[in-house]
PDB file of C-alpha atoms in Angstrom:
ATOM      1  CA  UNK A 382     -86.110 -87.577  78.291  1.00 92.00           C
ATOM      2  CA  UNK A 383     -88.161 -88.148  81.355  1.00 91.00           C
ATOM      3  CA  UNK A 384     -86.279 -89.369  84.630  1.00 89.00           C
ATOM      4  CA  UNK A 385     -87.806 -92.879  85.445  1.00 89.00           C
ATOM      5  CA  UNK A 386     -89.244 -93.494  88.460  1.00 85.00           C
ATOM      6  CA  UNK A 387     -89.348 -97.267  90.455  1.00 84.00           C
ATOM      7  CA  UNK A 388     -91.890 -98.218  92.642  1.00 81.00           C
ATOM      8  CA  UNK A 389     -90.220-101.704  93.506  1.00 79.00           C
ATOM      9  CA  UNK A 390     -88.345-102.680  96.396  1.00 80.00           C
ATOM     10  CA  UNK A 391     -84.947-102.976  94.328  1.00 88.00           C
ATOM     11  CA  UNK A 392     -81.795-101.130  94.992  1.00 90.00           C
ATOM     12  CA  UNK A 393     -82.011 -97.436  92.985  1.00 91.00           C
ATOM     13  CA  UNK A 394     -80.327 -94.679  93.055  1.00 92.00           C
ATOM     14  CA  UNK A 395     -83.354 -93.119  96.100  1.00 91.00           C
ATOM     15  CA  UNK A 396     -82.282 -95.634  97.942  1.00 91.00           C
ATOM     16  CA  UNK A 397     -78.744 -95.183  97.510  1.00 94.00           C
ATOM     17  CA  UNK A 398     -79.274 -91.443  98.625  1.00 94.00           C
ATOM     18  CA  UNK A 399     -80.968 -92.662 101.670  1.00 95.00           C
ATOM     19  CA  UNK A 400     -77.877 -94.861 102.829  1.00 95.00           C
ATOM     20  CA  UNK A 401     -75.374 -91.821 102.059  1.00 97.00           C
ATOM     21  CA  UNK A 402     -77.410 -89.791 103.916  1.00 97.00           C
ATOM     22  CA  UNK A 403     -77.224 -92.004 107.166  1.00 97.00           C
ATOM     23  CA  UNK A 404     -73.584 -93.386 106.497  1.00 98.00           C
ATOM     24  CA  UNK A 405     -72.626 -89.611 107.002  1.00 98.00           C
ATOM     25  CA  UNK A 406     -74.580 -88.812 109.863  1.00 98.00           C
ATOM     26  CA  UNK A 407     -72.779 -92.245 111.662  1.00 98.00           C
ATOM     27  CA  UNK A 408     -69.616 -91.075 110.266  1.00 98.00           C
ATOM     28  CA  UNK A 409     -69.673 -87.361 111.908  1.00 98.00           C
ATOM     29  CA  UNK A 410     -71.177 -88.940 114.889  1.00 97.00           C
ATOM     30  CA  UNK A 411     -68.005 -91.538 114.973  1.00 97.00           C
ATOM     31  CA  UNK A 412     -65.317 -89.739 113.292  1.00 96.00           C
ATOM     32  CA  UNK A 413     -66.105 -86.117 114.015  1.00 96.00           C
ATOM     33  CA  UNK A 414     -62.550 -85.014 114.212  1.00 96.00           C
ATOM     34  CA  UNK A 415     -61.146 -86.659 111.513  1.00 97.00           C
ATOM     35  CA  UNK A 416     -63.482 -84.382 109.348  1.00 97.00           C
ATOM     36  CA  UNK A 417     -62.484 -81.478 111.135  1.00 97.00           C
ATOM     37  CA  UNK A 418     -58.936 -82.419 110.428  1.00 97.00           C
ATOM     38  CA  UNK A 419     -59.129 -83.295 106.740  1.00 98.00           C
ATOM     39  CA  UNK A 420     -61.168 -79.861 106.279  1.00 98.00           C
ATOM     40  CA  UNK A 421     -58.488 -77.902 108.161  1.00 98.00           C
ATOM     41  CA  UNK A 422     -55.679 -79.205 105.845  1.00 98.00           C
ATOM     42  CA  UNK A 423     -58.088 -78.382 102.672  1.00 98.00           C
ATOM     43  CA  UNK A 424     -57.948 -75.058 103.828  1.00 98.00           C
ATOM     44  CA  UNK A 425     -54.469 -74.736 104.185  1.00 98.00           C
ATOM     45  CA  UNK A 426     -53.628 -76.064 100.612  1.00 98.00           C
ATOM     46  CA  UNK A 427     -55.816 -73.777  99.171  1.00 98.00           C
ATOM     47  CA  UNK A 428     -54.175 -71.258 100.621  1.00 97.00           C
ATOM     48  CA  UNK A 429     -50.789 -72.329 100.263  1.00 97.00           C
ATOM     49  CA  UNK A 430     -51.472 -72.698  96.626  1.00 95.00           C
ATOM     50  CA  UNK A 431     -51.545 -68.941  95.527  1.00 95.00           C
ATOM     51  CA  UNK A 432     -47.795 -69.349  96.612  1.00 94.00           C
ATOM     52  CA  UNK A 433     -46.256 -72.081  95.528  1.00 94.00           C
ATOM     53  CA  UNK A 434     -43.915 -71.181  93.066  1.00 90.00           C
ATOM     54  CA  UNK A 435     -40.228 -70.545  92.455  1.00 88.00           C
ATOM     55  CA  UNK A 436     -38.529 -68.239  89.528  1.00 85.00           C
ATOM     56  CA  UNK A 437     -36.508 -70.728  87.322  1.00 78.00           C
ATOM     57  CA  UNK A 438     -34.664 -70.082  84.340  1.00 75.00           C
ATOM     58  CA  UNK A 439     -37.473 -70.848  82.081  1.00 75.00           C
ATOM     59  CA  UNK A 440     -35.424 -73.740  79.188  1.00 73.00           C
ATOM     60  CA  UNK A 441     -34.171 -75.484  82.787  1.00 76.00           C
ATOM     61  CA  UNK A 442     -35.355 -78.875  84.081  1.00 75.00           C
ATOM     62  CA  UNK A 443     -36.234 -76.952  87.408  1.00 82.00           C
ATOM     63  CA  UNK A 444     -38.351 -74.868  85.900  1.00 83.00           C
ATOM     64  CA  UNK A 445     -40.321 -77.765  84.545  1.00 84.00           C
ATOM     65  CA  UNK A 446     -40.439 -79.506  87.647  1.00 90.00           C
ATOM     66  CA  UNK A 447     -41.485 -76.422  89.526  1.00 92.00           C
ATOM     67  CA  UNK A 448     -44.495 -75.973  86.768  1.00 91.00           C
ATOM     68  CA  UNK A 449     -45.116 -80.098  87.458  1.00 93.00           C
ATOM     69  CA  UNK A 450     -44.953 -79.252  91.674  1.00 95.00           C
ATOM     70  CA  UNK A 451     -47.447 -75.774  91.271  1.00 95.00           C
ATOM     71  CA  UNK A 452     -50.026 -77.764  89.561  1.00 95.00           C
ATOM     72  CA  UNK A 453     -49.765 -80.537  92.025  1.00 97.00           C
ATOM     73  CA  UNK A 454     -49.782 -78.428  94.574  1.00 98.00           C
ATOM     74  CA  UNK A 455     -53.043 -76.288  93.212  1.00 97.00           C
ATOM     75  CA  UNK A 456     -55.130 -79.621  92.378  1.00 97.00           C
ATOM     76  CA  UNK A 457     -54.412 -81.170  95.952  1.00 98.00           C
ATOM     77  CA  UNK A 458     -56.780 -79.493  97.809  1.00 98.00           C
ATOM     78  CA  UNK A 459     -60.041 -80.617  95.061  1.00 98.00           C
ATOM     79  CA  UNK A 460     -58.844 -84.067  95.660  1.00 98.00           C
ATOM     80  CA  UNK A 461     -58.535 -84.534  99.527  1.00 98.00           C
ATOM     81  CA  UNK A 462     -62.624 -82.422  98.898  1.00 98.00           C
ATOM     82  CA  UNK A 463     -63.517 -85.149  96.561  1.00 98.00           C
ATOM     83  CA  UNK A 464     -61.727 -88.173  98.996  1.00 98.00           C
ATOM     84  CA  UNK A 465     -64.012 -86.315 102.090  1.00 98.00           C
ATOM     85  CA  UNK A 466     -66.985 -86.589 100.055  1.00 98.00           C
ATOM     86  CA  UNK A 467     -66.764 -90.394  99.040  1.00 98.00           C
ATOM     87  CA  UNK A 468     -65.489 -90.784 102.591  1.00 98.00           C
ATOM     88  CA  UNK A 469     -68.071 -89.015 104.792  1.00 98.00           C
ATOM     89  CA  UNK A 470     -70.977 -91.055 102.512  1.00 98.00           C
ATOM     90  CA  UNK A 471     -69.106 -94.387 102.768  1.00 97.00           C
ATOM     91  CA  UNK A 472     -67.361 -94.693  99.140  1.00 97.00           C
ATOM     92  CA  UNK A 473     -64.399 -95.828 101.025  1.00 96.00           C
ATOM     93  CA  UNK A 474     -63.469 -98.121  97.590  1.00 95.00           C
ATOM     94  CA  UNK A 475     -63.302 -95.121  95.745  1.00 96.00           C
ATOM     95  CA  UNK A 476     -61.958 -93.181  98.193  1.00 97.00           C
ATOM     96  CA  UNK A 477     -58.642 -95.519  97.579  1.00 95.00           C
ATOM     97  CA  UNK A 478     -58.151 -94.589  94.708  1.00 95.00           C
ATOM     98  CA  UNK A 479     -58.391 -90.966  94.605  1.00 97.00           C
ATOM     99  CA  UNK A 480     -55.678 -91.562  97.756  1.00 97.00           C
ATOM    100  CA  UNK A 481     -53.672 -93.609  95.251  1.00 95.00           C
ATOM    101  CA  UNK A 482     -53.596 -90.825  93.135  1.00 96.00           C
ATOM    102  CA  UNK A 483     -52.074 -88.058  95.377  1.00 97.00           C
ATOM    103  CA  UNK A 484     -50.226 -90.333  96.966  1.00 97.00           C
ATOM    104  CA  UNK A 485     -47.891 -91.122  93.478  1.00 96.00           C
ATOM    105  CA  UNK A 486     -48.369 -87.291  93.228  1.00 96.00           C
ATOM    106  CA  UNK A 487     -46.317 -86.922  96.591  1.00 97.00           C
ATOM    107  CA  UNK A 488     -43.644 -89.467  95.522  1.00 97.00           C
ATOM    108  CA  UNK A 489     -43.160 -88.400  92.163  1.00 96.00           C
ATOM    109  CA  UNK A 490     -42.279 -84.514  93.808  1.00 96.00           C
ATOM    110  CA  UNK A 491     -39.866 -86.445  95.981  1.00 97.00           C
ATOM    111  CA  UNK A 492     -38.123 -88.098  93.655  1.00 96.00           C
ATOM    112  CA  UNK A 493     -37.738 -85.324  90.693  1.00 95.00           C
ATOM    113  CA  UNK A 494     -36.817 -82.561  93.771  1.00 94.00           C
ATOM    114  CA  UNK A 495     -33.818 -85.120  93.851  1.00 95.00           C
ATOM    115  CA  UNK A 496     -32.924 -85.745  90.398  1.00 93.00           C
ATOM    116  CA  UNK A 497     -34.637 -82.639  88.364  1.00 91.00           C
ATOM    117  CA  UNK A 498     -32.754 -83.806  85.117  1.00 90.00           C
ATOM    118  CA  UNK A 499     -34.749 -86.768  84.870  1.00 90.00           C
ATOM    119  CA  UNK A 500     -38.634 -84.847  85.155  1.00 87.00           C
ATOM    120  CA  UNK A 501     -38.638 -83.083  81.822  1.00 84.00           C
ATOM    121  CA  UNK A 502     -38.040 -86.607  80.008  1.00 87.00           C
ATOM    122  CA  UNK A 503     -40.406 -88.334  82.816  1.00 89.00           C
ATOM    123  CA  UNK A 504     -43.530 -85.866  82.228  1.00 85.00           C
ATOM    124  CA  UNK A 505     -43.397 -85.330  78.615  1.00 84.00           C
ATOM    125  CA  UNK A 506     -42.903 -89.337  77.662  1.00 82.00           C
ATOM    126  CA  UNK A 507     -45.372 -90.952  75.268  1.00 84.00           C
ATOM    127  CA  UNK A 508     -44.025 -94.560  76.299  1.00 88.00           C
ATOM    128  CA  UNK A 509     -44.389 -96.279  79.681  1.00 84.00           C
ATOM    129  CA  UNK A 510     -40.256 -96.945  78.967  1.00 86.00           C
ATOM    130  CA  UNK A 511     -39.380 -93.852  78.944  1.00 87.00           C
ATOM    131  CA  UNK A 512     -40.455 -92.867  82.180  1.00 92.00           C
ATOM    132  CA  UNK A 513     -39.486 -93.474  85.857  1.00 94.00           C
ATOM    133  CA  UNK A 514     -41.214 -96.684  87.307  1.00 93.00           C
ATOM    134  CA  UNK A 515     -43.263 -95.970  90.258  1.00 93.00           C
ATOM    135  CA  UNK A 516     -41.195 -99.075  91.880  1.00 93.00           C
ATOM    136  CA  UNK A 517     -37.981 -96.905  91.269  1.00 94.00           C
ATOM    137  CA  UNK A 518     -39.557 -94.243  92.647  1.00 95.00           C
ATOM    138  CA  UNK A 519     -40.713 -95.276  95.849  1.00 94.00           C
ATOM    139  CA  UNK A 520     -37.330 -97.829  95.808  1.00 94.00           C
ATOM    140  CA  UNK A 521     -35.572 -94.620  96.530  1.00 95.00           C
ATOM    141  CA  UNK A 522     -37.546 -93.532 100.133  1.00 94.00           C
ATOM    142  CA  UNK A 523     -39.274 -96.271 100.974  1.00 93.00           C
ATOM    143  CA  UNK A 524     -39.103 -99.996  99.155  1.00 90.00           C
ATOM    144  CA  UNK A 525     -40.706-101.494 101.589  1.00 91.00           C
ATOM    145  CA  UNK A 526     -43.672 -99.045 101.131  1.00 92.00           C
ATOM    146  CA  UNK A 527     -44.124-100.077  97.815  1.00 90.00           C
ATOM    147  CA  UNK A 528     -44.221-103.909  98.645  1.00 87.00           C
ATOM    148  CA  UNK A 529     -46.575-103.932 101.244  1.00 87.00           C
ATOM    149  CA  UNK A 530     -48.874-101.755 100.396  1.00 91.00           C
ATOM    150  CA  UNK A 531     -49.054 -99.700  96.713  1.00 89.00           C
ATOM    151  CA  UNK A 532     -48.413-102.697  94.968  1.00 82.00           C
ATOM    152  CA  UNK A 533     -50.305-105.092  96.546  1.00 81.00           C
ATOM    153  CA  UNK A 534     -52.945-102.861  97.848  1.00 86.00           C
ATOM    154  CA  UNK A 535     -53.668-100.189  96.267  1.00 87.00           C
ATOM    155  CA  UNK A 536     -52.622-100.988  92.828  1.00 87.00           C
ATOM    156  CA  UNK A 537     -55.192-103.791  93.355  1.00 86.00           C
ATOM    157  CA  UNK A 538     -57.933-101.792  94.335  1.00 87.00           C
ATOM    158  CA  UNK A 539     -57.294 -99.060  91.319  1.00 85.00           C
ATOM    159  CA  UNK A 540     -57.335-101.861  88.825  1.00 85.00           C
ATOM    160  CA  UNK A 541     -60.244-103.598  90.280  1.00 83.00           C
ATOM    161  CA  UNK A 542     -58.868-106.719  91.234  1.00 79.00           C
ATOM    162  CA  UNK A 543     -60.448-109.227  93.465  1.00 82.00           C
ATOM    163  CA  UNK A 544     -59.904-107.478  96.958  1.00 82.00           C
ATOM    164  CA  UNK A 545     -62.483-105.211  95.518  1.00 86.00           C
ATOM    165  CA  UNK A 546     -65.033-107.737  96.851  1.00 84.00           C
ATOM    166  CA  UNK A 547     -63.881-106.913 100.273  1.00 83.00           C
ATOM    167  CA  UNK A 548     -66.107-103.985 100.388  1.00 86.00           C
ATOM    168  CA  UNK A 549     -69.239-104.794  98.517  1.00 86.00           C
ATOM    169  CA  UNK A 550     -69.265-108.332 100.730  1.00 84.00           C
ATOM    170  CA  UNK A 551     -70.195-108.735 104.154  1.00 78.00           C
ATOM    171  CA  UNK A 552     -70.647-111.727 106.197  1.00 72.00           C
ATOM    172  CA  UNK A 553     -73.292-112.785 108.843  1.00 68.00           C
ATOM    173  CA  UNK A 554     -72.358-113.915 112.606  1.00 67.00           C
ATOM    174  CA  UNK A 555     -72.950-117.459 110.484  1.00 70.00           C
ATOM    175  CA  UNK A 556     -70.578-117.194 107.803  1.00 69.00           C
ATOM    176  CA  UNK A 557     -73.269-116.320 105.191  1.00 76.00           C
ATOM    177  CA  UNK A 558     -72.425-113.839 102.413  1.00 80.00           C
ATOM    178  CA  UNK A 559     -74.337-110.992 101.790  1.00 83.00           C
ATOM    179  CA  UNK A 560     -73.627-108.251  98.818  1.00 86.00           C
ATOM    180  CA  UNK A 561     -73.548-104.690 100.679  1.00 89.00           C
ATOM    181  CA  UNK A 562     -76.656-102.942  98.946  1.00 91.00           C
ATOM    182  CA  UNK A 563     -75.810 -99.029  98.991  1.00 92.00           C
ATOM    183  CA  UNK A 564     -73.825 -97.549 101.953  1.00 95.00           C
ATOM    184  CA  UNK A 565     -72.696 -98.360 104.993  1.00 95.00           C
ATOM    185  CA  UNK A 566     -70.515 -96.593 108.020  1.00 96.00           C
ATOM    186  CA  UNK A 567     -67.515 -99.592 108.450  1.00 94.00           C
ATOM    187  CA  UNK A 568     -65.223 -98.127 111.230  1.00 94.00           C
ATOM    188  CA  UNK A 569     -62.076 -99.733 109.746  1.00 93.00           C
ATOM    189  CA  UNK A 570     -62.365 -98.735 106.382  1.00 94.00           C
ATOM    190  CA  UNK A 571     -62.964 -95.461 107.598  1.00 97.00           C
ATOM    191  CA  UNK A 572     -60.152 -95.871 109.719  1.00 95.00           C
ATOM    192  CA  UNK A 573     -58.255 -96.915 106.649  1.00 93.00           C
ATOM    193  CA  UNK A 574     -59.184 -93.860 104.557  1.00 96.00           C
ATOM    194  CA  UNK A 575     -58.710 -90.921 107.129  1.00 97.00           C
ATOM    195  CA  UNK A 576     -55.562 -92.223 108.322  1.00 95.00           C
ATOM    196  CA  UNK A 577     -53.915 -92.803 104.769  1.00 96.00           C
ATOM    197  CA  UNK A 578     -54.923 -89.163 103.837  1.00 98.00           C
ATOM    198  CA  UNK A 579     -53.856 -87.266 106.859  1.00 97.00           C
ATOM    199  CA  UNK A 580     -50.443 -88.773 106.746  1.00 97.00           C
ATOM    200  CA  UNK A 581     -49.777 -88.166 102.702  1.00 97.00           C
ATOM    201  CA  UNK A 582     -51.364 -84.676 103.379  1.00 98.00           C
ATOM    202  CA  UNK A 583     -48.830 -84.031 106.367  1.00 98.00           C
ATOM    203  CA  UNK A 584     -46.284 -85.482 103.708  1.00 98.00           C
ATOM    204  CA  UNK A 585     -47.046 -82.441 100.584  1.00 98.00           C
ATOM    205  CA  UNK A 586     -47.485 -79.869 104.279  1.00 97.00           C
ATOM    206  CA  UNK A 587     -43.640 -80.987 105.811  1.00 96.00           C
ATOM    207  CA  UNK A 588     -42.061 -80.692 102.070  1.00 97.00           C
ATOM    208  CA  UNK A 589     -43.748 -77.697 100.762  1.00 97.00           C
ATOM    209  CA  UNK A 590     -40.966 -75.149 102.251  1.00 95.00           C
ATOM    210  CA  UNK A 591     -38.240 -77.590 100.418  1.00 95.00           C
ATOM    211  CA  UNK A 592     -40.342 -77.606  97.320  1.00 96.00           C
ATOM    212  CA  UNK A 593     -40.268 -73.989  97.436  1.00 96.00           C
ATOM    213  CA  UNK A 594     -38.029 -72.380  99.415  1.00 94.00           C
ATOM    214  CA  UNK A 595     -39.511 -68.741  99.390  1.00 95.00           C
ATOM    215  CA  UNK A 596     -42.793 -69.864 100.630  1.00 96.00           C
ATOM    216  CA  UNK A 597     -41.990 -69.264 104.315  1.00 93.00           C
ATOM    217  CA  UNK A 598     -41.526 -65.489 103.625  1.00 94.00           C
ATOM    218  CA  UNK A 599     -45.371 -65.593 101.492  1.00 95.00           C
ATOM    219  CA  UNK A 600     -47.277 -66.913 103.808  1.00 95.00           C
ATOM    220  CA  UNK A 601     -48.270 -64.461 106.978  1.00 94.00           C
ATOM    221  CA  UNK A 602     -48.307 -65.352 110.962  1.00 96.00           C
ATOM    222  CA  UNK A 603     -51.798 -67.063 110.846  1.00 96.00           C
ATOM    223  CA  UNK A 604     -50.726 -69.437 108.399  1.00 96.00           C
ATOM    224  CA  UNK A 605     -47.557 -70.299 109.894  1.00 96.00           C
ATOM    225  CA  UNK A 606     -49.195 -70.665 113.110  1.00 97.00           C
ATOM    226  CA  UNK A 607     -51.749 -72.840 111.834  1.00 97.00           C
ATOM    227  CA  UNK A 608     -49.333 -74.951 109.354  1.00 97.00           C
ATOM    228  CA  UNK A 609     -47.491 -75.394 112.820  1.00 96.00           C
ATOM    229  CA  UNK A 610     -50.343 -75.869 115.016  1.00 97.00           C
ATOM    230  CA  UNK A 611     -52.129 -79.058 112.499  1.00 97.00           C
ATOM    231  CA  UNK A 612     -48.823 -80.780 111.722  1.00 96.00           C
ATOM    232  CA  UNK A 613     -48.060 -80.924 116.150  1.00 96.00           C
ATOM    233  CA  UNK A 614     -51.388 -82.336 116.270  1.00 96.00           C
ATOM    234  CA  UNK A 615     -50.968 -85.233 113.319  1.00 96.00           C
ATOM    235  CA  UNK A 616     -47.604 -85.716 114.763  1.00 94.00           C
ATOM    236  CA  UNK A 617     -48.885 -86.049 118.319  1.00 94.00           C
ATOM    237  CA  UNK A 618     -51.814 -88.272 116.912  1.00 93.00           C
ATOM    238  CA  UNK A 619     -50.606 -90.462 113.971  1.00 92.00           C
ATOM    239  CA  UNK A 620     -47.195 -90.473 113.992  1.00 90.00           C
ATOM    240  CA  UNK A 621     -45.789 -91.832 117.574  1.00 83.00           C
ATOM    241  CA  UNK A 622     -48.004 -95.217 116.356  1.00 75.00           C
ATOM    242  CA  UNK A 623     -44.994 -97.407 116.237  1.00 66.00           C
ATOM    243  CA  UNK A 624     -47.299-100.250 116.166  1.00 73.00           C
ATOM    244  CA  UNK A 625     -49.127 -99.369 113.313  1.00 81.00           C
ATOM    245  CA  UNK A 626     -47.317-101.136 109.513  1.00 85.00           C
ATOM    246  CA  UNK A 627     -48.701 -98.667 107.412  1.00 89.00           C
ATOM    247  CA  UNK A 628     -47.591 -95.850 109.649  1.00 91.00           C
ATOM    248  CA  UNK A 629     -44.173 -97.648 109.893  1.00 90.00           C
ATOM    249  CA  UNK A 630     -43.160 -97.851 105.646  1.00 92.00           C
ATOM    250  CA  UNK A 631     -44.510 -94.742 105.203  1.00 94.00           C
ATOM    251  CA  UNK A 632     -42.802 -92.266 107.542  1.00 94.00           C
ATOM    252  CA  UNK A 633     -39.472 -92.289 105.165  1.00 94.00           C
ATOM    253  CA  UNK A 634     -41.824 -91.290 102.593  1.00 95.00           C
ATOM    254  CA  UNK A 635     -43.434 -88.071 104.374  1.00 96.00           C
ATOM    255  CA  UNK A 636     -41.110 -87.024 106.671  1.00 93.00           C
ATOM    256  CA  UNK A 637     -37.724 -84.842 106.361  1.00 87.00           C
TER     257      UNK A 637
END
């Protein structure tokens, strides 16, 4: 089958292209180091990955949760790449929900670290019932995370509801709305994204020694330094923003 080609004015994939390829070059231009920042820690998981694990007696529930926390830890770094990518082109919709997922991967690592005899009966469950409620988990660290923001927010944007419009809608200086045609650099969403990533990433970097414990004598002096060295800088960025909400319900979440 033959590719069609359009000669019309209509929006098409070509013209699509075209807006990705100037929504990144305003993104770098804006939001230079927040790419250098998000690469950085893809770097680091990557690495970190050829190390995380723990010897378990193999019929125990920690050894199931450690097997649950390796692959977690392994497919992390493909899904902050594929967040960057929808980011730096202006996806910032589906950026969400790629964020969404890591982020109940980081709470679900919390919560089975502290009770490992529930994650064997959690991860193998056929029926909703029968496993932990993301409300119960995030109950545990940080209800007021899960009010605010995963289940009015980003639950809403995974399941499409109407906040979705927010980012295919814009408005003119008159009120008028317009339906966002391809892509567009929108320094809050991007704002938004960045920030919601760097913090759960910081989150999976400050637990990954109490995940597993032997990883500190893996890992050589560049890492260490450089583990050290990224998490003093989001720290010194992100975290002393006592103004910020998001920042605010989500710090019991990420931090020790």
């Amino acid at each position: 089958m033959q590719e069609y080609q359009w000669d019309d004015k209509s929006m098409s994939l070509e013209v699509l292209l075209q807006t990705e390829k100037q929504t990144t070059s305003n993104t770098l231009n804006v939001r230079g180091e927040d790419s250098v920042e998000i690469n950085n820690l893809i770097n680091i998981f990557f690495r970190l990955s050829y190390h995380c694990w723990e010897n378990m007696q193999s019929d125990s529930n920690e050894h199931y949760l450690i097997s649950v926390t390796n692959l977690t830890y392994t497919r992390l770094p493909y899904s902050l790449r594929a967040i960057y990518n929808l980011w730096l082109k202006g996806h910032y919709l589906e950026a969400i929900v790629v964020i969404r997922h890591i982020l109940e991967g980081l709470v679900a690592l919390r919560y089975f670290h502290k009770y490992p005899d529930k994650s064997k009966k959690h991860f193998t469950a056929t029926r909703s019932k029968e496993r932990v409620s993301f409300f119960d988990m995030f109950k545990e660290f940080s209800p007021d995370f899960y009010k605010r923001w995963y289940g009015d927010i980003f639950s809403q944007l995974a399941h499409g509801g109407i906040i979705t419009m927010l980012f295919r809608e814009k408005y003119s200086s008159t009120g008028k709305r317009e339906v966002l045609m391809g892509c567009e650099f929108n320094s809050e969403m991007s704002d938004f994204v960045t920030v919601a990533t760097i913090l759960i990433s910081f989150g999976y970097l400050n637990y990954t020694s109490i995940f597993f414990p032997s990883i500190t004598s893996k890992i050589g002096p560049t890492m260490k330094n450089r583990i050290q060295d990224v998490s003093g800088h989001i720290e010194n960025k992100y975290l002393k923003k006592s103004d910020n909400d998001f920042l605010k319900v989500i710090l019991p979440l990420i931090c020790k």
